[in-house]
mmCIF file of C-alpha atoms in Angstrom:
data_model
loop_
_atom_site.group_PDB
_atom_site.id
_atom_site.type_symbol
_atom_site.label_atom_id
_atom_site.label_comp_id
_atom_site.label_asym_id
_atom_site.label_seq_id
_atom_site.Cartn_x
_atom_site.Cartn_y
_atom_site.Cartn_z
ATOM 1 C CA GLN A 1 -6.720 -2.914 7.886
ATOM 2 C CA LYS A 2 -8.258 -2.383 4.471
ATOM 3 C CA GLU A 3 -6.985 -4.807 1.854
ATOM 4 C CA VAL A 4 -7.310 -4.942 -1.892
ATOM 5 C CA GLU A 5 -6.232 -8.169 -3.551
ATOM 6 C CA GLN A 6 -5.260 -8.752 -7.160
ATOM 7 C CA ASN A 7 -3.467 -11.573 -8.941
ATOM 8 C CA SER A 8 -0.003 -10.282 -9.803
ATOM 9 C CA GLY A 9 0.059 -12.073 -13.153
ATOM 10 C CA PRO A 10 1.325 -11.779 -15.688
ATOM 11 C CA LEU A 11 -1.929 -12.389 -17.504
ATOM 12 C CA SER A 12 -1.085 -13.230 -21.084
ATOM 13 C CA VAL A 13 -3.706 -12.935 -23.842
ATOM 14 C CA PRO A 14 -3.438 -12.868 -27.630
ATOM 15 C CA GLU A 15 -4.304 -9.776 -29.580
ATOM 16 C CA GLY A 16 -8.048 -9.478 -30.143
ATOM 17 C CA ALA A 17 -8.996 -11.569 -27.095
ATOM 18 C CA ILE A 18 -10.857 -10.470 -23.985
ATOM 19 C CA ALA A 19 -8.690 -9.795 -20.940
ATOM 20 C CA SER A 20 -10.365 -10.258 -17.569
ATOM 21 C CA LEU A 21 -8.826 -8.639 -14.496
ATOM 22 C CA ASN A 22 -10.161 -9.287 -11.022
ATOM 23 C CA CYS A 23 -10.011 -7.578 -7.656
ATOM 24 C CA THR A 24 -11.427 -8.309 -4.207
ATOM 25 C CA TYR A 25 -11.589 -5.939 -1.269
ATOM 26 C CA SER A 26 -12.018 -6.413 2.457
ATOM 27 C CA ASP A 27 -13.841 -3.269 3.619
ATOM 28 C CA ARG A 28 -17.585 -3.861 3.323
ATOM 29 C CA VAL A 29 -18.371 -0.128 3.485
ATOM 30 C CA SER A 30 -16.230 0.757 0.463
ATOM 31 C CA GLN A 31 -18.068 3.209 -1.756
ATOM 32 C CA SER A 32 -15.965 3.920 -4.833
ATOM 33 C CA PHE A 33 -13.952 1.657 -7.103
ATOM 34 C CA PHE A 34 -11.384 2.546 -9.720
ATOM 35 C CA TRP A 35 -9.160 0.921 -12.297
ATOM 36 C CA TYR A 36 -5.872 2.558 -13.224
ATOM 37 C CA ARG A 37 -3.465 1.579 -15.981
ATOM 38 C CA GLN A 38 0.237 2.079 -15.358
ATOM 39 C CA TYR A 39 2.850 1.741 -18.055
ATOM 40 C CA SER A 40 6.394 1.039 -16.948
ATOM 41 C CA GLY A 41 8.059 4.234 -15.757
ATOM 42 C CA LYS A 42 4.837 6.234 -15.923
ATOM 43 C CA SER A 43 2.281 7.362 -13.371
ATOM 44 C CA PRO A 44 -1.132 5.686 -13.014
ATOM 45 C CA GLU A 45 -3.808 6.719 -15.497
ATOM 46 C CA LEU A 46 -7.475 6.456 -14.526
ATOM 47 C CA ILE A 47 -9.418 4.341 -17.003
ATOM 48 C CA MET A 48 -12.637 3.416 -15.196
ATOM 49 C CA SER A 49 -14.635 4.339 -12.117
ATOM 50 C CA ILE A 50 -17.689 2.519 -10.791
ATOM 51 C CA TYR A 51 -19.856 3.301 -7.801
ATOM 52 C CA SER A 52 -22.911 1.011 -7.957
ATOM 53 C CA ASN A 53 -23.514 -2.674 -8.543
ATOM 54 C CA GLY A 54 -23.608 -3.877 -12.119
ATOM 55 C CA ASP A 55 -21.693 -3.145 -15.285
ATOM 56 C CA LYS A 56 -20.291 0.089 -16.644
ATOM 57 C CA GLU A 57 -19.004 0.226 -20.189
ATOM 58 C CA ASP A 58 -16.640 2.736 -21.774
ATOM 59 C CA GLY A 59 -15.369 1.836 -25.214
ATOM 60 C CA ARG A 60 -13.467 -1.451 -25.019
ATOM 61 C CA PHE A 61 -13.518 -1.402 -21.209
ATOM 62 C CA THR A 62 -16.233 -2.780 -18.941
ATOM 63 C CA ALA A 63 -16.080 -2.553 -15.167
ATOM 64 C CA GLN A 64 -18.222 -4.890 -13.094
ATOM 65 C CA LEU A 65 -19.047 -4.420 -9.424
ATOM 66 C CA ASN A 66 -20.622 -6.839 -6.963
ATOM 67 C CA LYS A 67 -20.669 -5.300 -3.490
ATOM 68 C CA ALA A 68 -22.259 -8.377 -1.889
ATOM 69 C CA SER A 69 -19.283 -10.466 -3.010
ATOM 70 C CA GLN A 70 -16.819 -7.570 -2.502
ATOM 71 C CA TYR A 71 -15.592 -8.083 -6.016
ATOM 72 C CA VAL A 72 -14.776 -5.741 -8.884
ATOM 73 C CA SER A 73 -13.492 -6.686 -12.317
ATOM 74 C CA LEU A 74 -12.303 -5.087 -15.523
ATOM 75 C CA LEU A 75 -12.876 -6.587 -18.949
ATOM 76 C CA ILE A 76 -10.868 -5.379 -21.921
ATOM 77 C CA ARG A 77 -12.358 -6.407 -25.246
ATOM 78 C CA ASP A 78 -10.350 -6.688 -28.462
ATOM 79 C CA SER A 79 -7.093 -6.469 -26.490
ATOM 80 C CA GLN A 80 -4.235 -4.665 -28.222
ATOM 81 C CA PRO A 81 -0.485 -4.865 -27.607
ATOM 82 C CA SER A 82 -0.729 -1.242 -26.421
ATOM 83 C CA ASP A 83 -2.904 -2.497 -23.540
ATOM 84 C CA SER A 84 0.139 -4.268 -22.094
ATOM 85 C CA ALA A 85 0.616 -2.593 -18.722
ATOM 86 C CA THR A 86 -0.007 -3.081 -15.028
ATOM 87 C CA TYR A 87 -3.627 -2.581 -14.003
ATOM 88 C CA LEU A 88 -4.237 -1.281 -10.500
ATOM 89 C CA CYS A 89 -7.500 -1.697 -8.630
ATOM 90 C CA ALA A 90 -8.200 1.054 -6.079
ATOM 91 C CA VAL A 91 -10.961 1.299 -3.496
ATOM 92 C CA THR A 92 -12.143 3.999 -1.099
ATOM 93 C CA GLY A 93 -13.520 3.416 2.367
ATOM 94 C CA SER A 94 -16.776 4.749 3.756
ATOM 95 C CA GLY A 95 -15.664 8.195 2.712
ATOM 96 C CA TYR A 96 -14.944 9.000 -0.874
ATOM 97 C CA SER A 97 -11.383 10.241 -0.625
ATOM 98 C CA THR A 98 -8.495 8.072 0.455
ATOM 99 C CA LEU A 99 -7.641 5.235 -1.911
ATOM 100 C CA THR A 100 -6.265 1.822 -1.059
ATOM 101 C CA PHE A 101 -4.504 0.207 -4.001
ATOM 102 C CA GLY A 102 -4.023 -3.414 -4.884
ATOM 103 C CA LYS A 103 -0.583 -4.557 -5.968
ATOM 104 C CA GLY A 104 -1.647 -4.646 -9.595
ATOM 105 C CA THR A 105 -1.962 -7.234 -12.345
ATOM 106 C CA MET A 106 0.474 -7.188 -15.227
ATOM 107 C CA LEU A 107 -1.244 -7.740 -18.574
ATOM 108 C CA LEU A 108 0.710 -8.871 -21.618
ATOM 109 C CA VAL A 109 -1.025 -8.802 -24.996
ATOM 110 C CA SER A 110 0.886 -10.642 -27.685
ATOM 111 C CA PRO A 111 0.526 -9.738 -31.390
ATOM 112 C CA SER B 16 -9.062 17.405 -17.784
ATOM 113 C CA ALA B 17 -6.568 19.241 -15.611
ATOM 114 C CA VAL B 18 -2.836 19.407 -16.122
ATOM 115 C CA ILE B 19 -0.850 18.261 -13.095
ATOM 116 C CA SER B 20 2.867 18.944 -12.918
ATOM 117 C CA GLN B 21 5.536 17.923 -10.457
ATOM 118 C CA LYS B 22 8.992 19.322 -9.892
ATOM 119 C CA PRO B 23 11.596 17.928 -9.961
ATOM 120 C CA SER B 24 10.891 14.971 -12.212
ATOM 121 C CA ARG B 25 13.871 13.152 -10.739
ATOM 122 C CA ASP B 26 16.741 13.778 -8.370
ATOM 123 C CA ILE B 27 19.704 12.033 -6.826
ATOM 124 C CA CYS B 28 20.360 13.123 -3.256
ATOM 125 C CA GLN B 29 22.838 12.313 -0.516
ATOM 126 C CA ARG B 30 21.711 10.704 2.702
ATOM 127 C CA GLY B 31 20.930 13.121 5.486
ATOM 128 C CA THR B 32 19.710 15.860 3.165
ATOM 129 C CA SER B 33 16.140 16.954 2.397
ATOM 130 C CA LEU B 34 14.236 17.386 -0.854
ATOM 131 C CA THR B 35 11.059 19.362 -1.473
ATOM 132 C CA ILE B 36 8.749 18.181 -4.240
ATOM 133 C CA GLN B 37 6.221 20.548 -5.744
ATOM 134 C CA CYS B 38 2.825 19.666 -7.207
ATOM 135 C CA GLN B 39 0.898 22.194 -9.294
ATOM 136 C CA VAL B 40 -2.515 21.745 -10.923
ATOM 137 C CA ASP B 41 -4.023 24.183 -13.398
ATOM 138 C CA SER B 42 -7.526 24.060 -11.853
ATOM 139 C CA GLN B 43 -8.752 24.445 -8.317
ATOM 140 C CA VAL B 44 -9.290 21.062 -6.679
ATOM 141 C CA THR B 45 -10.872 19.965 -3.452
ATOM 142 C CA MET B 46 -8.345 17.405 -2.333
ATOM 143 C CA MET B 47 -4.654 16.760 -2.919
ATOM 144 C CA PHE B 48 -2.790 13.646 -1.847
ATOM 145 C CA TRP B 49 0.781 12.369 -1.726
ATOM 146 C CA TYR B 50 1.699 8.761 -2.474
ATOM 147 C CA ARG B 51 4.879 6.722 -2.530
ATOM 148 C CA GLN B 52 5.581 3.891 -4.955
ATOM 149 C CA GLN B 53 8.637 1.865 -4.076
ATOM 150 C CA PRO B 54 10.378 -0.162 -6.806
ATOM 151 C CA GLY B 55 8.162 -2.975 -8.042
ATOM 152 C CA GLN B 56 5.431 -2.122 -5.548
ATOM 153 C CA SER B 57 2.005 -0.563 -5.608
ATOM 154 C CA LEU B 58 1.058 2.880 -4.319
ATOM 155 C CA THR B 59 0.957 3.738 -0.632
ATOM 156 C CA LEU B 60 -0.796 6.865 0.594
ATOM 157 C CA ILE B 61 1.473 9.096 2.664
ATOM 158 C CA ALA B 62 -0.945 11.878 3.556
ATOM 159 C CA THR B 63 -3.827 14.086 2.552
ATOM 160 C CA ALA B 64 -2.730 17.688 2.014
ATOM 161 C CA ASN B 65 -5.322 19.948 3.633
ATOM 162 C CA GLN B 66 -5.594 23.533 2.498
ATOM 163 C CA GLY B 67 -4.969 25.896 5.353
ATOM 164 C CA SER B 68 -4.387 23.237 7.995
ATOM 165 C CA GLU B 69 -2.027 20.422 8.919
ATOM 166 C CA ALA B 70 -1.890 17.408 6.642
ATOM 167 C CA THR B 71 -3.544 14.132 7.637
ATOM 168 C CA TYR B 72 -0.946 11.375 7.744
ATOM 169 C CA GLU B 73 -1.480 7.651 7.249
ATOM 170 C CA SER B 74 -0.168 5.079 9.653
ATOM 171 C CA GLY B 75 3.596 4.795 9.408
ATOM 172 C CA PHE B 76 4.171 8.316 8.110
ATOM 173 C CA VAL B 77 4.967 11.290 10.349
ATOM 174 C CA ILE B 78 5.103 15.021 9.872
ATOM 175 C CA ASP B 79 8.741 15.356 10.944
ATOM 176 C CA LYS B 80 9.821 13.042 8.139
ATOM 177 C CA PHE B 81 7.330 14.164 5.476
ATOM 178 C CA PRO B 82 6.252 17.758 6.109
ATOM 179 C CA ILE B 83 3.538 18.859 3.695
ATOM 180 C CA SER B 84 2.207 22.260 2.773
ATOM 181 C CA ARG B 85 -0.877 23.280 0.844
ATOM 182 C CA PRO B 86 -1.145 27.061 0.721
ATOM 183 C CA ASN B 87 -3.977 27.180 -1.840
ATOM 184 C CA LEU B 88 -6.317 25.039 -3.962
ATOM 185 C CA THR B 89 -3.818 24.432 -6.775
ATOM 186 C CA PHE B 90 -0.450 23.824 -5.111
ATOM 187 C CA SER B 91 1.166 21.510 -2.576
ATOM 188 C CA THR B 92 4.656 20.508 -1.512
ATOM 189 C CA LEU B 93 6.051 17.367 0.075
ATOM 190 C CA THR B 94 9.446 17.415 1.780
ATOM 191 C CA VAL B 95 11.369 14.211 2.355
ATOM 192 C CA SER B 96 13.597 14.997 5.326
ATOM 193 C CA ASN B 97 16.846 13.513 6.576
ATOM 194 C CA MET B 98 16.849 11.061 3.703
ATOM 195 C CA SER B 99 18.193 7.524 3.765
ATOM 196 C CA PRO B 100 18.519 5.020 0.893
ATOM 197 C CA GLU B 101 15.194 3.494 2.032
ATOM 198 C CA ASP B 102 13.496 6.690 0.872
ATOM 199 C CA SER B 103 14.453 5.950 -2.722
ATOM 200 C CA SER B 104 11.099 5.774 -4.426
ATOM 201 C CA ILE B 105 8.711 7.474 -6.800
ATOM 202 C CA TYR B 106 6.633 10.161 -5.108
ATOM 203 C CA LEU B 107 3.298 11.006 -6.712
ATOM 204 C CA CYS B 108 0.758 13.682 -6.042
ATOM 205 C CA SER B 109 -2.873 13.197 -6.935
ATOM 206 C CA VAL B 110 -5.862 15.516 -7.062
ATOM 207 C CA GLN B 111 -9.557 14.973 -6.529
ATOM 208 C CA GLY B 112 -12.513 17.223 -7.208
ATOM 209 C CA LEU B 113 -12.397 17.843 -10.916
ATOM 210 C CA ALA B 114 -15.222 16.877 -13.325
ATOM 211 C CA GLY B 115 -15.689 13.436 -11.743
ATOM 212 C CA PHE B 116 -15.820 14.525 -8.149
ATOM 213 C CA TYR B 117 -14.537 11.330 -6.536
ATOM 214 C CA GLU B 118 -11.988 10.437 -9.167
ATOM 215 C CA GLN B 119 -8.275 10.943 -8.479
ATOM 216 C CA TYR B 120 -5.785 11.941 -11.130
ATOM 217 C CA PHE B 121 -2.055 11.589 -10.730
ATOM 218 C CA GLY B 122 0.841 13.817 -11.543
ATOM 219 C CA PRO B 123 3.816 12.457 -13.498
ATOM 220 C CA GLY B 124 5.781 11.593 -10.358
ATOM 221 C CA THR B 125 9.195 12.405 -8.921
ATOM 222 C CA ARG B 126 11.819 9.671 -9.017
ATOM 223 C CA LEU B 127 14.088 10.039 -5.995
ATOM 224 C CA THR B 128 17.344 8.159 -5.514
ATOM 225 C CA VAL B 129 19.193 8.515 -2.216
ATOM 226 C CA THR B 130 22.858 7.522 -2.152
#
C-alpha cells in the first residue's frame, strides 16, 4: 500500500516569511513528485514537479527531493496571504501515471 | 496550457439514480483519470480511462458502480450508478500528456450531493 504522509497543519506563518511544507512517501521506486495548491472549493492546481534529487526553483517556490530519505519538501519564500491554501503532495509509483496524494497541509499566511 | 471542462459543475440527485459526468479537454492527451474527493479529504483515484478499451479501476472501485468511457483522446465520462448518500463527493477528472509529459492537470470538478 503506497502511502504519502503530510502534516495536516494548519501551518501559520506571517506575511513575508518562508513557509516550509514537508512530505514523506513509502514507495521506494516512486519516480515523480508533485505539489498542488488547492483553494477552498476549487480543484487542485499544479505548482511544482520534481523528478531528480536536489532542488528545483520556480519563482518563489522551491521543491526539494531526497529519494534516499523518501522525502520531498516545498519552500515558499516571501509568503503572501494569497498563498493561504491546502498544499497537496502527490507521488507516482514505478510508472509515471497514477498519483497517490497525501492528505494535504493547510497553510495560513497572516498579513 | 489546455482547457479542461467538466459538466455538470454540480448536481443534487436522489438515491438510486445515476449521474453521468463529462470531461472535455481542448487538446489531445495521452491519459485521463477520474478522482473522488470526499468532504475534508484528499483525492482518491477511481480509475484510469483508457481510450478504446475498458478502464483500469483502483482497489475498492468497480465498473458496475463507476462505468467509464473514453471514446477519443479529448473526452471521457464517468457515471455514478445507483447512488447513495455516501457517494456525495467532488468528482474530478485529470489529464496527463500535455507539455510536461508526466504532469497531471485537473478539471474544475463536479460537486455531487445525493439525498
